[in-house]
Coordinates of C-alpha atoms in Angstrom, one line a residue:
Chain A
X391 CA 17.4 0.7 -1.5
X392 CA 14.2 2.5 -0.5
X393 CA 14.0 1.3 2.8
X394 CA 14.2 3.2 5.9
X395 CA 18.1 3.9 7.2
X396 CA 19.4 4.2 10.0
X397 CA 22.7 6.0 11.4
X398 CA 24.7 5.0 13.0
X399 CA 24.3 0.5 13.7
X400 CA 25.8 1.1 16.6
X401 CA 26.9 3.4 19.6
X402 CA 29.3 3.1 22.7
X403 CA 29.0 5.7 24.8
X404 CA 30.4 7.0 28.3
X405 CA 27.8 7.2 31.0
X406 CA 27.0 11.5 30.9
X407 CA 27.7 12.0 27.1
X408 CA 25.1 12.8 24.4
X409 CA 24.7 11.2 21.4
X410 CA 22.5 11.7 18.2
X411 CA 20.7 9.5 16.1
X412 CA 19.4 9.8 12.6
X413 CA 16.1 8.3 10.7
X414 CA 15.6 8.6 7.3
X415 CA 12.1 7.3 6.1
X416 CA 10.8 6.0 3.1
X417 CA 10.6 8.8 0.4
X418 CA 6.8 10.4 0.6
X419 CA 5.8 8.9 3.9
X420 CA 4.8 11.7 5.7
X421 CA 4.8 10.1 8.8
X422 CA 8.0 9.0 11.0
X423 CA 7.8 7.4 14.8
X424 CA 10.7 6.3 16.9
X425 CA 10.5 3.6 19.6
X426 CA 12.9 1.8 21.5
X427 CA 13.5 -1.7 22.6
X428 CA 15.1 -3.5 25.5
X429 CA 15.9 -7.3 25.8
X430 CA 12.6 -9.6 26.0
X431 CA 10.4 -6.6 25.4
X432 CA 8.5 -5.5 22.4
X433 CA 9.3 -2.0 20.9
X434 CA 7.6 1.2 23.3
X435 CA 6.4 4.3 21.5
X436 CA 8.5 6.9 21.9
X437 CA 7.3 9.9 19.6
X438 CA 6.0 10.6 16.3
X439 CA 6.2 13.1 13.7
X440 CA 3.7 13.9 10.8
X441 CA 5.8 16.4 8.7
X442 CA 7.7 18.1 10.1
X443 CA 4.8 18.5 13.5
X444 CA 5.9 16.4 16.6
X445 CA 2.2 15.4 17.0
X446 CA 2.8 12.9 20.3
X447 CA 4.9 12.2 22.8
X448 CA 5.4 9.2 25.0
X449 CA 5.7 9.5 29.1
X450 CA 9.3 7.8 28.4
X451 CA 11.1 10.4 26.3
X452 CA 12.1 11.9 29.5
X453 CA 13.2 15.9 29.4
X454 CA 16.9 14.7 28.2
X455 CA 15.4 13.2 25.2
X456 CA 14.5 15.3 21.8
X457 CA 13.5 14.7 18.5
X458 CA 13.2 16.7 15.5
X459 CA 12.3 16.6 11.7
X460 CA 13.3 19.8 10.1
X461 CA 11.3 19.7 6.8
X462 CA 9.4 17.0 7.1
X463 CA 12.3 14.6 6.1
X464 CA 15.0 13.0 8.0
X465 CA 14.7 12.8 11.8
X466 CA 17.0 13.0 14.5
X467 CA 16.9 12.1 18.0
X468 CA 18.7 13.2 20.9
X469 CA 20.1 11.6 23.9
X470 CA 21.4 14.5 26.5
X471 CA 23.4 13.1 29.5
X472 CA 23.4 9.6 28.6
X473 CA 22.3 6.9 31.7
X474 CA 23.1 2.9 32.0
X475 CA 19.3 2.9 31.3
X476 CA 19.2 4.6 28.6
X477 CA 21.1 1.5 26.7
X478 CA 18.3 -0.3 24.3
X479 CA 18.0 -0.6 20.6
X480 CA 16.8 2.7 18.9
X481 CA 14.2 1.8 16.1
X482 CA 13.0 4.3 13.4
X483 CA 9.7 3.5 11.4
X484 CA 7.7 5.5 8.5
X485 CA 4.3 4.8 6.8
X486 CA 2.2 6.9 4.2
X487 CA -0.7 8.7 4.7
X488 CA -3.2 7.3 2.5
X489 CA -5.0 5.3 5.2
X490 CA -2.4 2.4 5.2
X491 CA -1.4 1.9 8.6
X492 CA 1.5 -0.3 8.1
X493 CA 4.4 1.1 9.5
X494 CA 8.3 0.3 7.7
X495 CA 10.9 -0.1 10.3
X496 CA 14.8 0.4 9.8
X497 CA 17.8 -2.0 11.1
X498 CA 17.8 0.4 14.2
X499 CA 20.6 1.9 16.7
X500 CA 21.9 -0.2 19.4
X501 CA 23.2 2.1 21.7
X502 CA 25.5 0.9 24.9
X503 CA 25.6 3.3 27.7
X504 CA 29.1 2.0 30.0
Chain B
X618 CA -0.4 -2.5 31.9
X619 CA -0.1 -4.6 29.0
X620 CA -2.8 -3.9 26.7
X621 CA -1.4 -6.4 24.1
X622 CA 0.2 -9.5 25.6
X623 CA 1.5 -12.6 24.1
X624 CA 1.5 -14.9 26.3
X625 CA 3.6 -17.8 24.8
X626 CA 7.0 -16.6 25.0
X627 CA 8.4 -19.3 22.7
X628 CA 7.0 -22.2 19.9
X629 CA 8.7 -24.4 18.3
X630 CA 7.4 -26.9 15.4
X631 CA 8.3 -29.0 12.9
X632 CA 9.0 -28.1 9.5
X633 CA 5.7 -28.5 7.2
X634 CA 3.6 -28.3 9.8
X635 CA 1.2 -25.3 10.9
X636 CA 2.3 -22.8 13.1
X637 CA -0.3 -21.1 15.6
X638 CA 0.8 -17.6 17.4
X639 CA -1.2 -16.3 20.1
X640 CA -2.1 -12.4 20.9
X641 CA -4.9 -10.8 23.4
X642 CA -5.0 -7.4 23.7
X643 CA -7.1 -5.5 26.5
X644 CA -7.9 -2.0 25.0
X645 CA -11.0 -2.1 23.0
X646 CA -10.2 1.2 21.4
X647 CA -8.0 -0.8 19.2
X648 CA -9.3 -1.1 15.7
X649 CA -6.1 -2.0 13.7
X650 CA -3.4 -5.2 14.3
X651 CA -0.3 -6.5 12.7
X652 CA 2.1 -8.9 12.7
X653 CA 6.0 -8.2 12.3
X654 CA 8.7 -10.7 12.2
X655 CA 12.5 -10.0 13.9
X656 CA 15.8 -11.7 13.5
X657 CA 18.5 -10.8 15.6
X658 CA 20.2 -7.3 15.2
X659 CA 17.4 -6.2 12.7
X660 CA 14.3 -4.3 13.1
X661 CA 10.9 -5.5 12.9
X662 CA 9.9 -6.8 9.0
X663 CA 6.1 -6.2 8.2
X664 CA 4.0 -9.2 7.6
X665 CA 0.5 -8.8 7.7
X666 CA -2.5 -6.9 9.4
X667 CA -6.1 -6.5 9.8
X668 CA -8.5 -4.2 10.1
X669 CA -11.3 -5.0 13.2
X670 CA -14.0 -4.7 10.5
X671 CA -12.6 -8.0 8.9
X672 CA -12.1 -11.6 11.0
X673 CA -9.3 -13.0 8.4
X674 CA -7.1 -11.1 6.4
X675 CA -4.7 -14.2 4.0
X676 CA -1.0 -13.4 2.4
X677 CA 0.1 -16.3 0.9
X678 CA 1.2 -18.7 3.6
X679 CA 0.0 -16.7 6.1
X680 CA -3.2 -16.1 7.6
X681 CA -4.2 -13.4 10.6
X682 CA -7.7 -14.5 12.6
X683 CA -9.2 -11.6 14.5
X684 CA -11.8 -12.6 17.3
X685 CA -13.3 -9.1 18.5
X686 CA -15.8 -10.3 21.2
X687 CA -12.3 -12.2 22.7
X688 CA -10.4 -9.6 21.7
X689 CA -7.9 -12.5 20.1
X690 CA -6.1 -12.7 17.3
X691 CA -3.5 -15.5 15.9
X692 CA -1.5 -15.9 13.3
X693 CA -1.6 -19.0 10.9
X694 CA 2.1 -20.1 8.8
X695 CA 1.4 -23.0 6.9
X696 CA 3.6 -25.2 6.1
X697 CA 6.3 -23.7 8.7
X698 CA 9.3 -23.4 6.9
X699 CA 12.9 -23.1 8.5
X700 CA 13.3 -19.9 7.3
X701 CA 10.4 -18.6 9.6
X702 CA 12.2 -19.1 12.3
X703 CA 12.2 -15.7 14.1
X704 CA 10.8 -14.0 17.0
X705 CA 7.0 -12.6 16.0
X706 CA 5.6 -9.8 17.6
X707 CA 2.1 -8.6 17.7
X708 CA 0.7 -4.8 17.6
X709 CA -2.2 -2.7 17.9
X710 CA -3.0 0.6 17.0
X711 CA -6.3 2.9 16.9
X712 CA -6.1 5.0 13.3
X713 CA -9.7 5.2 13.6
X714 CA -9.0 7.9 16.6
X715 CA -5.9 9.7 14.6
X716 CA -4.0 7.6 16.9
X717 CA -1.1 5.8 14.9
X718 CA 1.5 4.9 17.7
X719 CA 1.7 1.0 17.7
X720 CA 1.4 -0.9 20.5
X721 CA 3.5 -4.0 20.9
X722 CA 3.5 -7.3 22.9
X723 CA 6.6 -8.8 24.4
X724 CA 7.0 -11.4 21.4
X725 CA 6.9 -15.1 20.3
X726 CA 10.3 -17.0 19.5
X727 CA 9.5 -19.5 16.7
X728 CA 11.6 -22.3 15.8
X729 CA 11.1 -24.2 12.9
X730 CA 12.7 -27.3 13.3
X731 CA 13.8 -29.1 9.7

């Protein structure tokens, strides 16, 4: 499967814990983004990576969240000090960059904050 | 603000017949749109997009319409097949300003009635 993954599915967490997510992208897409959706919304921007450069950031991802891609292949995001509000689906996308501007999404992380 | 809003939050049809989603979006910085299709506890699934120097874009049974000077765009299925049924969402992005990041509406629930 050459899709992008997704670790974990799923996540129950205790309001005040951090948890970590994972991305990995399509093979050769140089460029990965992360959004996040809540119920009867569409998916909001979050950040996005070309390489390994964090080239934009969205006014959501709040000081408590980070996001990283060491070498310009998987990526991991970063939940410190988890809030009710923070509970949402967690959705990973790549796309090339050859002037395509599709971008591939993965099954995403449902996280529960309780 | 919304700058891409979809303003039927549910279709439904029969199967066979043509199916006709709705988007507007407000930024005209936009020069890029696609269409992505979500079932429950998946991400988004690519189907189609256009660029804003084209009006139609086609993909076997389905057909994107781009209206500029309304800043509207739909999306044709023809014939609706059960299988369609999903929840279609909208996006917009600006590549033509190194700006990737897609924006989303809030989504259409289609259901393809047999």
């Amino acid at each position: 499967d050459t899709g992008v993954s997704q670790d974990p599915r799923h996540k129950i967490t205790k309001r005040g814990q951090n948890v970590t997510f994972r991305c990995d992208p399509i093979s050769e897409h140089n460029r990965l983004y992360w959004y996040r959706q809540t119920l009867g919304q569409g998916p909001e921007f979050l950040t996005y990576f070309q390489n390994e450069a964090q080239l934009e950031k969205s006014r959501l991802l709040s000081d408590r969240f980070s996001a990283e891609r060491p070498k310009g292949s998987f990526s991991t995001l970063e939940i410190q000090r988890t809030e009710q509000g923070d509970s949402a689906m967690y959705l990973c996308a790549s796309s090339s960059g050859t002037g395509l501007y599709e971008q591939y999404f993965g099954p995403g992380t449902r996280l529960t904050v309780t | 603000d919304q700058q891409v809003k979809q303003n039927s939050p549910s279709l439904s049809v029969q199967e066979g017949r043509i199916s006709i989603l709705n988007c507007d979006y407000t930024n005209s910085m936009f020069d890029y749109f696609l269409w992505y299709k979500k079932y429950p506890a998946e991400g988004p699934t690519f189907l189609i997009s256009i660029s804003s120097i084209k009006d139609k874009n086609e993909d076997g049974r389905f057909t994107v319409f781009l209206n500029k000077s309304a800043k509207h765009l739909s999306l044709h299925i023809v014939p609706s097949q059960p299988g369609d049924s999903a929840v279609y969402f909208c996006a917009a992005s600006h590549p033509g300003g190194s700006n990737y990041k897609l924006t989303f509406g809030k989504g259409t629930l289609l259901t393809v009635n047999p």
